[in-house]
Tab-separated table of C-alpha atoms in Angstrom:
chain	number	residue	atom	x	y	z
A	1	MET	CA	0.813	-20.657	7.814
A	2	ASP	CA	-0.799	-23.504	9.826
A	3	SER	CA	-0.576	-26.035	7.254
A	4	GLU	CA	2.734	-28.588	6.679
A	5	ALA	CA	2.024	-29.007	3.292
A	6	VAL	CA	0.787	-25.898	1.989
A	7	LEU	CA	4.022	-25.040	3.769
A	8	SER	CA	6.090	-27.841	1.782
A	9	ARG	CA	5.119	-26.656	-1.977
A	10	LEU	CA	5.314	-23.295	-1.549
A	11	ALA	CA	9.301	-24.750	-0.811
A	12	GLU	CA	8.820	-26.336	-3.748
A	13	LEU	CA	8.987	-23.867	-6.170
A	14	ARG	CA	11.800	-21.828	-4.700
A	15	GLU	CA	13.718	-24.159	-5.552
A	16	THR	CA	12.423	-23.564	-8.743
A	17	GLY	CA	13.970	-19.652	-8.711
A	18	LEU	CA	10.003	-18.595	-8.170
A	19	ALA	CA	10.345	-15.555	-4.489
A	20	ILE	CA	7.806	-16.698	-2.400
A	21	GLY	CA	4.965	-13.784	-1.071
A	22	LEU	CA	2.325	-13.151	1.444
A	23	SER	CA	-0.459	-10.717	0.887
A	24	LEU	CA	-1.845	-9.187	3.954
A	25	SER	CA	-5.065	-7.724	5.094
A	26	GLY	CA	-6.837	-7.639	8.640
A	27	PRO	CA	-5.978	-6.218	12.042
A	28	ALA	CA	-3.212	-9.288	13.194
A	29	GLN	CA	-1.295	-7.919	10.132
A	30	SER	CA	1.679	-8.119	11.948
A	31	GLU	CA	1.226	-11.321	14.413
A	32	THR	CA	0.806	-12.745	10.294
A	33	LEU	CA	4.058	-11.043	8.990
A	34	LEU	CA	5.977	-12.315	11.545
A	35	LYS	CA	4.887	-15.167	11.914
A	36	ALA	CA	5.955	-15.698	8.167
A	37	MET	CA	9.424	-14.186	9.073
A	38	SER	CA	10.509	-17.593	11.488
A	39	VAL	CA	8.697	-20.348	8.831
A	40	GLU	CA	12.025	-21.780	7.582
A	41	PHE	CA	13.024	-24.728	4.878
A	42	ASP	CA	16.549	-25.786	4.772
A	43	GLY	CA	18.171	-23.323	6.866
A	44	ARG	CA	16.266	-20.667	4.804
A	45	PRO	CA	13.023	-17.580	5.569
A	46	LEU	CA	10.976	-19.442	3.172
A	47	PHE	CA	8.753	-16.010	2.194
A	48	SER	CA	10.986	-12.661	0.357
A	49	ALA	CA	8.215	-10.532	0.313
A	50	VAL	CA	5.195	-9.781	1.086
A	51	GLN	CA	2.059	-6.991	-0.098
A	52	ALA	CA	0.992	-5.403	3.713
A	53	THR	CA	-1.478	-2.632	4.133
A	54	TRP	CA	0.291	0.550	5.643
A	55	ASN	CA	-1.567	4.430	5.111
A	56	LEU	CA	-1.431	7.219	6.865
A	57	LEU	CA	-4.740	6.898	8.563
A	58	ALA	CA	-2.787	1.977	9.208
A	59	GLN	CA	-0.082	2.554	10.250
A	60	GLU	CA	-0.068	-0.845	13.122
A	61	ALA	CA	1.782	-2.722	10.388
A	62	GLY	CA	4.670	-0.325	10.519
A	63	ASP	CA	7.537	-1.689	12.989
A	64	SER	CA	6.782	-5.374	11.950
A	65	LEU	CA	7.289	-4.487	8.081
A	66	SER	CA	10.413	-2.619	9.101
A	67	GLN	CA	11.656	-5.805	10.982
A	68	ALA	CA	10.259	-7.982	8.094
A	69	HIS	CA	12.880	-5.035	5.184
A	70	ASP	CA	15.773	-4.618	7.338
A	71	ALA	CA	15.298	-9.126	7.227
A	72	GLY	CA	15.680	-8.756	3.723
A	73	MET	CA	11.994	-9.090	2.572
A	74	GLY	CA	10.486	-7.124	-0.216
A	75	ILE	CA	7.946	-4.467	0.877
A	76	ILE	CA	5.651	-3.930	-1.178
A	77	VAL	CA	2.831	-1.567	0.115
A	78	LYS	CA	-1.130	-1.392	-1.021
A	79	GLU	CA	-3.944	0.897	0.105
A	80	ALA	CA	-1.848	3.178	0.539
A	81	LEU	CA	-4.847	5.927	-0.555
A	82	ALA	CA	-6.957	4.249	1.791
A	83	ASN	CA	-9.446	3.286	-0.232
A	84	GLY	CA	-9.877	6.739	-1.913
A	85	ARG	CA	-10.676	7.848	1.730
A	86	LEU	CA	-6.945	9.550	1.718
A	87	THR	CA	-8.140	11.458	-1.384
A	88	SER	CA	-10.541	14.686	-2.536
A	89	ARG	CA	-13.317	12.177	-3.752
A	90	ASN	CA	-13.485	11.703	0.256
A	91	ARG	CA	-17.084	13.414	1.243
A	92	ASP	CA	-17.452	11.506	3.920
A	93	PRO	CA	-18.759	14.171	6.800
A	94	ALA	CA	-16.900	11.735	9.532
A	95	PHE	CA	-13.945	12.690	8.508
A	96	VAL	CA	-13.362	16.467	7.366
A	97	ASN	CA	-11.777	17.850	10.136
A	98	ARG	CA	-9.362	15.000	8.656
A	99	ARG	CA	-9.943	16.384	5.468
A	100	MET	CA	-8.958	19.751	5.768
A	101	MET	CA	-5.540	19.236	7.706
A	102	LEU	CA	-4.657	16.970	4.213
A	103	GLU	CA	-5.957	20.032	2.126
A	104	GLU	CA	-3.747	22.979	3.935
A	105	SER	CA	-0.531	20.290	4.083
A	106	ALA	CA	-0.986	19.922	0.584
A	107	ARG	CA	-1.770	23.858	0.009
A	108	SER	CA	1.737	24.609	2.109
A	109	LEU	CA	3.599	22.165	-0.075
A	110	ASP	CA	1.917	22.579	-3.429
A	111	THR	CA	0.650	19.827	-4.421
A	112	THR	CA	-3.034	17.243	-3.943
A	113	ILE	CA	-4.277	15.158	-1.436
A	114	ASP	CA	-3.156	11.777	-2.669
A	115	ALA	CA	-0.431	12.772	-3.483
A	116	LEU	CA	0.712	13.883	-0.220
A	117	ALA	CA	-0.919	10.516	0.834
A	118	LEU	CA	1.333	8.613	-1.783
A	119	ALA	CA	5.027	10.483	-0.617
A	120	ALA	CA	4.338	9.844	3.703
A	121	VAL	CA	3.995	6.049	1.908
A	122	LEU	CA	7.314	6.432	0.178
A	123	ALA	CA	9.264	8.600	2.564
A	124	GLN	CA	9.164	4.970	4.838
A	125	PRO	CA	12.633	4.101	5.033
A	126	TRP	CA	11.342	-0.039	4.423
A	127	VAL	CA	9.323	0.414	1.889
A	128	ASP	CA	10.260	-1.176	-2.217
A	129	VAL	CA	7.209	-0.459	-4.456
A	130	VAL	CA	4.032	1.408	-3.717
A	131	LEU	CA	1.357	0.585	-5.333
A	132	SER	CA	-1.225	3.168	-7.061
A	133	GLY	CA	-5.224	1.856	-7.962
A	134	ALA	CA	-5.231	4.968	-10.246
A	135	ALA	CA	-7.689	4.130	-12.998
A	136	ASN	CA	-7.669	6.659	-15.569
A	137	ILE	CA	-5.280	9.134	-17.273
A	138	GLU	CA	-6.420	12.324	-14.391
A	139	HIS	CA	-5.567	10.092	-11.117
A	140	MET	CA	-1.867	9.209	-11.702
A	141	MET	CA	-1.147	12.133	-12.455
A	142	SER	CA	-2.280	13.597	-9.354
A	143	ASN	CA	-0.521	11.021	-8.328
A	144	VAL	CA	2.750	11.077	-9.016
A	145	GLN	CA	3.019	14.317	-7.893
A	146	ALA	CA	4.480	12.544	-4.906
A	147	LEU	CA	7.132	11.684	-6.367
A	148	ASN	CA	8.643	16.178	-5.630
A	149	VAL	CA	7.175	16.298	-2.567
A	150	LYS	CA	10.477	15.658	0.008
A	151	ARG	CA	9.921	14.877	3.513
A	152	GLY	CA	8.982	17.623	6.234
A	153	GLU	CA	7.617	17.791	9.645
A	154	TRP	CA	4.281	18.037	8.402
A	155	LEU	CA	4.904	14.236	8.086
A	156	ASP	CA	5.317	13.952	11.811
A	157	HIS	CA	2.290	15.690	11.911
A	158	LEU	CA	0.358	14.009	10.395
A	159	LEU	CA	1.304	10.507	11.011
A	160	VAL	CA	0.178	11.063	14.937
A	161	SER	CA	-2.727	13.312	14.040
A	162	LEU	CA	-4.388	10.228	11.077
A	163	ARG	CA	-3.609	7.912	12.511
A	164	GLU	CA	-6.172	5.728	13.315
A	165	LYS	CA	-6.885	2.465	15.460
A	166	PRO	CA	-6.409	-0.685	13.700
A	167	GLU	CA	-9.737	-1.995	15.019
A	168	ALA	CA	-11.502	1.535	14.103
A	169	TYR	CA	-9.789	1.131	10.262
A	170	TRP	CA	-10.589	-2.252	9.530
A	171	ARG	CA	-14.435	-1.595	10.201
A	172	ILE	CA	-14.737	1.303	8.355
A	173	ARG	CA	-12.854	-0.358	5.263
A	174	SER	CA	-14.690	-3.717	6.196
A	175	GLY	CA	-18.116	-1.120	5.596
A	176	LEU	CA	-17.477	0.574	2.359
A	177	ASN	CA	-19.582	-0.364	-1.170
A	178	TRP	CA	-17.963	-3.020	-2.512
A	179	ASN	CA	-20.391	-3.738	-4.689
A	180	GLU	CA	-20.877	-0.155	-5.906
A	181	GLY	CA	-16.996	0.259	-5.173
A	182	LYS	CA	-18.094	3.837	-4.225
A	183	LEU	CA	-17.387	5.565	-1.213
A	184	PRO	CA	-19.432	7.876	0.998
A	185	GLY	CA	-20.605	10.799	-1.002
A	186	THR	CA	-17.889	10.071	-4.238
A	187	ALA	CA	-20.328	10.168	-7.240
A	188	TRP	CA	-17.422	7.005	-8.730
A	189	PRO	CA	-15.001	4.753	-7.096
A	190	ASP	CA	-11.951	4.282	-6.310
A	191	GLN	CA	-10.979	1.299	-5.576
A	192	VAL	CA	-6.673	-0.729	-4.945
A	193	THR	CA	-6.062	-3.201	-7.598
A	194	THR	CA	-3.340	-4.843	-6.201
A	195	VAL	CA	-2.149	-6.742	-9.488
A	196	LEU	CA	1.333	-7.543	-9.401
A	197	PRO	CA	4.026	-8.722	-11.768
A	198	ARG	CA	5.680	-12.006	-11.308
A	199	PHE	CA	8.814	-12.047	-9.855
A	200	ALA	CA	11.774	-14.071	-10.933
A	201	GLY	CA	12.995	-13.717	-7.991
A	202	PRO	CA	13.948	-10.564	-5.022
A	203	LEU	CA	13.046	-8.088	-6.242
A	204	PRO	CA	14.311	-6.176	-9.128
A	205	LEU	CA	16.457	-3.200	-7.867
A	206	ALA	CA	14.142	-1.449	-10.930
A	207	LEU	CA	11.267	-1.666	-8.450
A	208	HIS	CA	13.199	0.089	-5.541
A	209	ARG	CA	11.545	2.933	-3.903
A	210	SER	CA	8.520	2.514	-6.976
A	211	LEU	CA	5.598	3.987	-6.621
A	212	HIS	CA	3.507	1.204	-9.677
A	213	PHE	CA	0.414	2.265	-11.575
A	214	PHE	CA	-2.169	-1.146	-12.641
A	215	PRO	CA	-5.488	0.192	-13.606
A	216	LEU	CA	-8.051	-2.194	-13.704
A	217	LYS	CA	-8.721	-2.069	-17.931
A	218	ASP	CA	-6.066	-2.978	-18.543
A	219	PHE	CA	-4.797	-5.384	-16.598
A	220	TRP	CA	-7.978	-8.067	-16.732
A	221	PRO	CA	-6.804	-10.528	-18.083
A	222	LEU	CA	-3.569	-9.462	-16.868
A	223	SER	CA	-1.452	-7.632	-18.989
A	224	ASP	CA	2.346	-8.100	-18.747
A	225	SER	CA	2.497	-4.197	-19.624
A	226	VAL	CA	3.813	-2.166	-16.778
A	227	LEU	CA	3.249	1.883	-15.793
A	228	GLN	CA	6.043	1.755	-13.742
A	229	VAL	CA	7.826	5.580	-12.033
A	230	LEU	CA	10.742	5.318	-9.824
A	231	ARG	CA	11.049	7.718	-6.707
A	232	PRO	CA	14.183	9.301	-7.861
A	233	ALA	CA	17.446	8.055	-5.976
C-alpha cells in the first residue's frame, strides 16, 4: 500500500479493464481498507473490490466494509464459518457454551449451525458475495440451507452474544493447526478455500448477494467451473 511503483502498476492494469481488489486479514482489516479507499489515480479510486474476514465471531470490519460498499466497492466475505469454529465440528471445550447457543438458535429455525452462521453474513446489507469452504456434497447441502434462513431476533442476539474481541479472535485463529487442517477436537479438515473467479470489471450482477462454493480438489489447478447458488432477491 505504500509502494508507489506497485500502485502505479496496478493503475496501469486497471486501465486495461481489470478490476483491482485487495484481500484483508488480521485485526487491522478496517485500517487497511480505509487506507486503500483513499488511494486514487487519475481522480478515481484504485480498488474496486475487497475480500475480508467477517463472521459472527469477527465483526470488527463491519463498519469499514459498509463504508466501502457505499463507496461502490464489491464486498466479498471469506471465513464466514471462522475456519470451522462456527460448525458442528467445533468440539473445543472453551466454545461449548457458545456452541449450545448456536445449536438452540439453529433448532428453533430448523436449520444447521453452519447455515445459521452463513445466513448471518448474508443478512448484512453491505455483502455482495460470501465464500464457502464446502469440501464435499454433505457440506454443500448443509451450507446451502443458509439461503432459506429468515432474518429475525436470533440474528441480533447472536451478533451481541458471540462477538469476540479482535485480538482474541485472531490469536485463536493463529493457533489453529493449519498444517493438519484440523480444529481442536475434529477428525477431518474444514478450511475455507478463497479461490475467486477472475473479474474483468465491476462485480457482475449475477454474483451479487450470492453464496459461492469452491471445493479445493476442484480448483487446483484453477478451474473455470464455479458452482453458484444465488440468494433469492
